[in-house]
XYZ file of C-alpha atoms in Angstrom:
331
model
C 86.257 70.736 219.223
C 88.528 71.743 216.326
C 85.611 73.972 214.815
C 85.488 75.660 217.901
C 88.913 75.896 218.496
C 89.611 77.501 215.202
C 86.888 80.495 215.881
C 88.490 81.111 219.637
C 91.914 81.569 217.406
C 89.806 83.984 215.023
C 88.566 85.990 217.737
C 91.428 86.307 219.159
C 93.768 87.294 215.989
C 90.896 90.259 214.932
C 90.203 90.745 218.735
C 94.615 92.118 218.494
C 93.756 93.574 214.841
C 91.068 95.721 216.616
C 93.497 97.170 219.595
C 96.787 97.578 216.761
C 97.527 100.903 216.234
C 96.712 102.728 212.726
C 99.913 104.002 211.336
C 100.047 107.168 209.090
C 101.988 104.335 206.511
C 98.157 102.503 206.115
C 97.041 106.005 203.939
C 93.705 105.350 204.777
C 90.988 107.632 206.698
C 91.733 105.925 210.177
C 95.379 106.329 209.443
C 95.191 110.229 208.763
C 93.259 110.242 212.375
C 96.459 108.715 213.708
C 99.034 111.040 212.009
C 96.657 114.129 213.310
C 96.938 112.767 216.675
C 101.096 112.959 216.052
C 100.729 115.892 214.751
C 98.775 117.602 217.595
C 100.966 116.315 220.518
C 104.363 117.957 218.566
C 102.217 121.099 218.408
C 101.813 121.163 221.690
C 105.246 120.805 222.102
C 105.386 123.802 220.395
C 104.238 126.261 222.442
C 100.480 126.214 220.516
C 97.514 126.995 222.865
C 95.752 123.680 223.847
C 92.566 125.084 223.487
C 93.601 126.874 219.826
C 94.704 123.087 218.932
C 91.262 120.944 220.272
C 89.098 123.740 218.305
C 91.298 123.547 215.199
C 91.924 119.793 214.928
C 88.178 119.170 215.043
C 87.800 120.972 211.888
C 90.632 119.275 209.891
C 89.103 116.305 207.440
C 91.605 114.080 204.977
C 91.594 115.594 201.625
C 92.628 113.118 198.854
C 91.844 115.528 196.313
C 94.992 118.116 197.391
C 97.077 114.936 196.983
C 95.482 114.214 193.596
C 96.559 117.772 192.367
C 99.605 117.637 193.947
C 100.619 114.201 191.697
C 99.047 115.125 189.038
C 100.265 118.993 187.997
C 99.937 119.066 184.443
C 102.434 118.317 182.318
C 101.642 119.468 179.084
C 104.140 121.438 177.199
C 103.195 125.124 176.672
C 105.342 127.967 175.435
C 106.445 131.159 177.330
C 103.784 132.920 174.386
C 100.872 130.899 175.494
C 101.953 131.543 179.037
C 102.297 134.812 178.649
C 98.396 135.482 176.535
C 96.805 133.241 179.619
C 98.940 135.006 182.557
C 99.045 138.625 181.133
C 95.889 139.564 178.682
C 94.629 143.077 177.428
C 92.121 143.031 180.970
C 94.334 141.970 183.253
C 96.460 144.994 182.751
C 93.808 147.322 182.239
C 92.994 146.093 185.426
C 96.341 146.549 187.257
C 96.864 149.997 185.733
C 93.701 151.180 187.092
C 94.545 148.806 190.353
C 97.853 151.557 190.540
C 95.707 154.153 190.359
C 93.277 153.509 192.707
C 96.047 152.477 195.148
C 98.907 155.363 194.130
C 99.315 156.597 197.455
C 99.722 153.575 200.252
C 101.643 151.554 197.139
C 104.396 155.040 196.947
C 104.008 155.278 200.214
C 105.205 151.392 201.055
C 107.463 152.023 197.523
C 109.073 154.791 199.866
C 109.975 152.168 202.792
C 110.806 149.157 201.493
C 112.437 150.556 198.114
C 110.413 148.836 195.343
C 108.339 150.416 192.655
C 104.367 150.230 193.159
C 104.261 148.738 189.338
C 105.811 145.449 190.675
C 103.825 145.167 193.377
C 100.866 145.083 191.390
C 102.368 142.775 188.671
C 103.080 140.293 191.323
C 99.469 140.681 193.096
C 97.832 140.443 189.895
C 99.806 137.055 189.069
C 99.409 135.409 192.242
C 95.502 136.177 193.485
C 94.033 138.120 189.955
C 94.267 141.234 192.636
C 92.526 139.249 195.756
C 89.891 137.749 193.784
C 91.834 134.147 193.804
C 92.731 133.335 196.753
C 91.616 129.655 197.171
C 88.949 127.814 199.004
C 90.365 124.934 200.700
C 91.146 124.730 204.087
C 94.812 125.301 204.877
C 95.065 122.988 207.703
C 93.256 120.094 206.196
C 95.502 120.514 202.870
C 98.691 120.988 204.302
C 97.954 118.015 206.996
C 97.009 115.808 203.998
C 99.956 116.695 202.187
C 102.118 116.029 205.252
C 100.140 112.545 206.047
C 100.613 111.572 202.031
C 104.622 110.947 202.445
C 106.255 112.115 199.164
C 107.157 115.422 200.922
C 106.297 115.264 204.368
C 109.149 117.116 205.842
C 107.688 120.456 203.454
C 104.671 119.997 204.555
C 104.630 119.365 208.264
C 106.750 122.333 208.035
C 103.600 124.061 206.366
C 101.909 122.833 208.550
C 102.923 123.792 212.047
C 103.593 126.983 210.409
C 99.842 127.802 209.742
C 99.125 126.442 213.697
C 101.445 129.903 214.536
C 99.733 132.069 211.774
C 96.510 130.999 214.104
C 98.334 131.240 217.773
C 99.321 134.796 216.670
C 95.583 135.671 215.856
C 96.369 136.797 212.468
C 93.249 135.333 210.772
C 90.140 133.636 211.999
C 90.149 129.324 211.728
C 86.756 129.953 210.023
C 88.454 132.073 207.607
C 92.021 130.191 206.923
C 91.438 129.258 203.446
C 93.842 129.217 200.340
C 95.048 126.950 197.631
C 95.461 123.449 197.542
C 98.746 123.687 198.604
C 98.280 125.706 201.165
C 99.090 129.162 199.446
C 97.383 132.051 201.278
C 95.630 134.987 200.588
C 96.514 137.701 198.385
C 99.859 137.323 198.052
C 99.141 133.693 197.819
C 102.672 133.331 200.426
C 103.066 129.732 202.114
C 102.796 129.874 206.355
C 106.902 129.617 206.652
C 106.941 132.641 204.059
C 104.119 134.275 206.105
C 105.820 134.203 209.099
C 109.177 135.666 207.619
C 107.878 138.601 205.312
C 104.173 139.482 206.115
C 103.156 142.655 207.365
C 100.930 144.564 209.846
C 101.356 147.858 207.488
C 98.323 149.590 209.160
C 99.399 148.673 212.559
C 95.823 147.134 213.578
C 97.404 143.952 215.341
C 96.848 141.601 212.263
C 99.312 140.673 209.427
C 96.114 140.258 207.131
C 97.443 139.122 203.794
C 93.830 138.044 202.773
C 91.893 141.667 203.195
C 94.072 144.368 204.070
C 95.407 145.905 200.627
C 97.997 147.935 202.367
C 99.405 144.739 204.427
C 98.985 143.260 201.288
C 101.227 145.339 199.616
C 103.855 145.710 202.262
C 104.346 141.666 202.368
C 104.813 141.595 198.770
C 107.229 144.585 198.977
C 108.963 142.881 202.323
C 109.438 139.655 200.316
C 111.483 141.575 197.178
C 113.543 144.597 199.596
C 114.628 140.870 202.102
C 115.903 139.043 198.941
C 117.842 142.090 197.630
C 115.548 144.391 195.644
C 117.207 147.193 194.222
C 114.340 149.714 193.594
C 116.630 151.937 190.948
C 116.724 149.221 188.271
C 114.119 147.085 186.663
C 113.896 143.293 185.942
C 115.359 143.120 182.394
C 114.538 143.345 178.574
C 114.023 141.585 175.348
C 117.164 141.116 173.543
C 118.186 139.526 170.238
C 121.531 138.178 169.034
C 123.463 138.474 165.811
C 125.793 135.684 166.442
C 125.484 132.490 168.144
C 128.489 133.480 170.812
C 126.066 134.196 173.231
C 124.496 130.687 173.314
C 126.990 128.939 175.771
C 127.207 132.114 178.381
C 122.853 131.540 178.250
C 121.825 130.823 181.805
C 120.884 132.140 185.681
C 124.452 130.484 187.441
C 126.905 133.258 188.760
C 129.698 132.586 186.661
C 126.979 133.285 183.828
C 126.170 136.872 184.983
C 128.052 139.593 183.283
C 128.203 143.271 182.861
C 125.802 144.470 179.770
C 129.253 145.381 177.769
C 130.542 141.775 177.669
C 127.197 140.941 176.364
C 127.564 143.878 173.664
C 130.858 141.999 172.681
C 128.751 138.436 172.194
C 126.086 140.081 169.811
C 123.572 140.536 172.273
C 121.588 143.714 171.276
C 118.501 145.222 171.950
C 115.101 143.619 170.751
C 115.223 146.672 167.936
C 118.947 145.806 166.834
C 120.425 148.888 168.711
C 123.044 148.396 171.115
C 123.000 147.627 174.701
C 122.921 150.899 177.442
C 126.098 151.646 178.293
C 125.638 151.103 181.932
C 127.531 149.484 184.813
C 124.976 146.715 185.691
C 125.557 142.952 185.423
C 122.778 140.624 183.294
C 121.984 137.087 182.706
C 120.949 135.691 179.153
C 117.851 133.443 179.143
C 115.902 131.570 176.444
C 113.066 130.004 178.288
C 112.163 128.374 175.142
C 115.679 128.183 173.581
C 117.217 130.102 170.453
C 114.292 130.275 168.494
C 111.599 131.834 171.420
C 111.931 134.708 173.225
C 115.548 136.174 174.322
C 116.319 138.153 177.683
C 118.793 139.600 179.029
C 117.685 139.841 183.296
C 118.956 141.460 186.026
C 119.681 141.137 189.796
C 115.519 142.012 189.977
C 114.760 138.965 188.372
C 116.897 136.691 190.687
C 115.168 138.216 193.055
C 111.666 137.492 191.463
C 113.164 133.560 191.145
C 113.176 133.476 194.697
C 109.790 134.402 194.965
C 108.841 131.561 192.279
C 111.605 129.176 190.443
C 109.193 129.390 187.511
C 111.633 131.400 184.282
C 108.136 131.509 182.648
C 106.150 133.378 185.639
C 109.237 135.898 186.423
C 109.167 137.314 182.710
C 104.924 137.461 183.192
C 105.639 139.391 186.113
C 108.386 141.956 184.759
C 105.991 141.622 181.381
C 103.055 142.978 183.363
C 105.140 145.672 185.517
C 106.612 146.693 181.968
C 102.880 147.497 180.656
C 101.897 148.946 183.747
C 104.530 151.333 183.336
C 103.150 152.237 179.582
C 99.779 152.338 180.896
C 97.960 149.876 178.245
């Protein structure tokens, strides 16, 4: 009688096991099936077409390898030299000068309306998708849902998330097609959903903000992006600099107080990277040393703020203004 009492208690206990909910906290396969079930009741909630939501939730699968890149970005110490011979070699502007080229008139064109010089626009294509040929082949909805399910930065990445579910709604890009990094970066401008939503571009007027095949709506979001976080499309993005006294070093830095017109930089033995003085022109400039004193200088201008708020990266807003730089010489 006891043996058989103790199994009717077993059954019972897994028979309530079987009917508890799975929680997104379990991190297991079953538990991402949960969290997608949260997830597609607040898009409803949303405003997202039912039948948009059943067909795209049936595609997305738990991706442990996003998470795995996300926790493990690499950590090893490079300079902004190394950086700069991977991000910016001898092909890769061969490639965006004849990119210009081939593209002069939509890029002056879209330089015309959105006041930013076609060379940038290239230099920041070129960075972010190796002009369209990187774009990334995992799914957006399955990484950014994994991301989301994972914890460490949920709130991001729901945001992401529900983001990509408008892209969709909005019939900017096939589900079949809706591809991009692992972290759900998209197409050739390699923008995140929120930042699609704010600064893409239907430049050809064809209904679709297609950021993945449509150079000239490719061009316009990137150009968007820089004229909406205060471009100024008479000035560049900086210059090499070197000092001849240490004065400079406590002024060094991107903070406000830090930014200063190019004469009180003249006074703190900041000069040009050949030893001549500074232009004497009204514009304000920050001093950076991405790898201290001894690597390279700058001196950077409101362009390269703006370029910050594109990435936070020092290192890939001087490969950017390096590129546009030898775009400019043509080699």
């Amino acid at each position: 009688m006891k043996v058989a009492s103790s199994i009717l208690k077993l059954a019972l206990v897994a028979s309530s096991l079987a009917v508890m909910p799975v929680t997104a906290k379990d991190k297991t396969a079953a538990g991402f099936q949960a969290y997608l079930s949260e997830l597609q009741q607040e898009a409803v909630t949303r405003g997202i077409d039912p039948a948009l939501l059943d067909k795209a939730f049936a595609t997305i699968e738990f991706r442990p390898t996003v998470v795995k890149s996300d926790k493990n970005q690499p950590e090893r110490k490079i300079t902004l030299d190394d950086y700069l011979a991977t991000r910016v070699p001898d092909w890769k502007v061969n490639q965006a000068v004849e990119k210009l080229s081939a593209h002069r008139g939509v890029l002056e064109e879209i330089a015309d309306v959105y006041q930013v010089q076609p060379r940038f626009i290239v230099a920041l294509w070129g960075n972010e998708s190796n002009f369209g040929r990187i774009q990334g082949k995992f799914d957006v909805l399955s990484a950014l849902s994994s991301l989301a399910y994972e914890g460490r930065r949920e709130t991001l990445f729901r945001k992401q998330f529900f983001a990509a579910l408008t892209i969709l709604n909005e019939g900017h890009i096939e589900l079949a097609d809706f591809k991009g990094s692992w972290a759900g970066a998209m197409g050739q401008s390699q923008f995140m959903p929120t930042s699609f939503l704010t600064y893409a571009v239907d430049y050809n007027k064809d209904g679709k903000k297609d950021i993945w095949g449509t150079p000239a709506d490719v061009f316009a979001s990137i150009a968007n992006f820089l004229s909406s976080e205060g471009w100024q499309g008479d000035y560049t993005w900086g210059r090499q600099v070197t000092l001849t006294s240490d004065e400079a070093l406590s002024k060094r830095g991107l903070d406000k107080q830090h930014y200063q017109p190019l004469a009180a930089w003249q006074q703190l033995g900041v000069r040009r990277y050949d030893g001549s003085a500074l232009p004497d022109v009204d514009i304000r400039a920050s001093l950076i040393m991405p790898d201290g004193p001894d690597g390279r200088i700058y001196l950077v201008y409101n362009n390269f703020h703006t370029l910050m708020k594109w990435n936070r990266s020092s290192y890939f807003g001087v490969s950017v203004g390096y590129l546009s730089d030898r775009i400019k010489r043509g080699y």
